[in-house]
XYZ file of C-alpha atoms in Angstrom:
126
model
C 64.230 123.568 101.316
C 62.376 124.569 104.265
C 64.026 125.398 108.113
C 60.850 122.716 108.627
C 62.164 120.517 105.960
C 65.686 120.525 106.841
C 64.655 120.104 110.468
C 62.627 116.764 109.650
C 65.302 115.311 107.488
C 67.868 116.152 110.380
C 65.793 114.614 112.905
C 65.701 111.536 110.372
C 69.244 111.363 109.887
C 69.828 111.774 114.047
C 67.444 108.909 114.820
C 69.938 106.344 112.770
C 72.237 106.726 116.072
C 70.575 103.684 117.685
C 70.298 101.023 114.335
C 73.284 102.517 112.745
C 76.161 102.738 115.411
C 77.054 99.594 117.241
C 76.153 99.264 121.427
C 80.082 99.564 121.979
C 80.442 102.668 120.370
C 77.216 104.419 121.463
C 78.359 103.843 125.089
C 81.482 105.018 124.241
C 80.125 107.952 122.745
C 77.611 108.317 126.197
C 80.524 108.144 128.442
C 82.705 110.618 126.818
C 80.026 113.249 126.382
C 79.649 112.769 130.437
C 83.144 112.710 131.359
C 83.782 115.914 129.126
C 80.892 117.833 130.740
C 82.576 117.243 133.862
C 86.416 117.430 133.057
C 87.112 119.751 129.664
C 87.520 123.034 130.348
C 84.369 123.948 127.486
C 82.608 120.488 128.282
C 83.809 119.049 124.617
C 86.150 115.989 124.690
C 89.546 116.759 122.977
C 91.485 114.531 120.532
C 93.352 113.108 123.019
C 90.466 112.495 125.374
C 88.800 110.318 122.404
C 91.650 108.407 121.472
C 91.821 107.410 125.300
C 87.991 106.702 125.444
C 88.303 104.832 121.969
C 90.842 102.595 123.679
C 89.494 101.770 126.688
C 86.130 100.856 124.793
C 87.584 98.859 122.133
C 86.167 100.967 119.466
C 88.075 102.671 116.738
C 88.886 106.466 117.601
C 88.391 107.709 114.062
C 84.276 106.766 114.441
C 84.236 107.586 118.049
C 85.406 111.756 117.397
C 83.239 112.129 114.283
C 80.029 112.021 116.771
C 81.658 115.030 118.264
C 82.875 116.930 115.230
C 86.421 115.601 115.146
C 87.813 114.120 112.149
C 91.134 112.306 111.919
C 92.953 111.168 108.953
C 96.485 110.062 108.438
C 98.997 112.790 107.370
C 103.172 112.052 106.530
C 103.295 109.218 109.113
C 101.051 111.178 111.819
C 97.357 111.201 112.903
C 95.830 114.943 111.814
C 92.246 115.977 113.689
C 89.911 118.299 112.109
C 87.666 119.937 115.097
C 84.463 120.779 113.107
C 82.823 121.485 116.557
C 85.191 124.662 117.753
C 86.560 125.556 114.246
C 84.061 124.815 111.620
C 84.887 124.460 108.062
C 88.074 122.387 108.757
C 86.860 119.276 107.390
C 85.502 121.084 104.320
C 88.934 122.600 103.982
C 90.383 119.141 104.299
C 88.035 117.201 102.020
C 85.013 115.394 103.473
C 85.488 112.836 100.509
C 88.581 111.833 102.375
C 86.628 110.226 105.337
C 85.365 106.729 104.614
C 81.411 105.677 105.550
C 82.887 104.570 109.332
C 83.289 108.187 109.884
C 80.854 109.913 107.517
C 77.607 107.946 109.405
C 78.615 109.306 112.526
C 79.819 112.448 111.656
C 76.264 112.789 109.535
C 74.793 111.892 112.951
C 77.115 114.724 114.667
C 75.728 117.066 112.092
C 72.254 116.754 111.599
C 71.483 116.725 115.845
C 74.055 119.646 116.264
C 72.113 121.538 113.496
C 68.740 120.621 115.185
C 70.051 121.812 118.619
C 70.738 125.148 117.109
C 67.584 125.279 115.096
C 65.869 124.633 118.826
C 68.310 126.905 120.545
C 66.780 130.156 118.145
C 69.071 133.010 117.331
C 71.968 133.912 119.379
C 72.739 137.553 120.281
C 76.398 138.362 121.050
């Protein structure tokens, strides 16, 4: 697959944001994104902020977190979060099949949008 084909595919996936996600989830996502940009040191939500915003907006935390690359699952009676945004590859180590469609769809939108942003930004020199 060429970069152009990948880009077109990722734009189609990200376009599902408005139709595949509920209005409440989109509202919570947009509010949390704006809040984190102003409040969090790195401008990105944490699992704690995802949980707070999910409760406030009345949406499940797992799909909201997935929109930020934060994937949660239960292990030993507690919630564990994989932070794909800050630590890429954690979801693969846990096993992406662990997450059902309610998380896989928003996570796919996150991955597609992230990939497109990185392509548009071009190479980064360190």
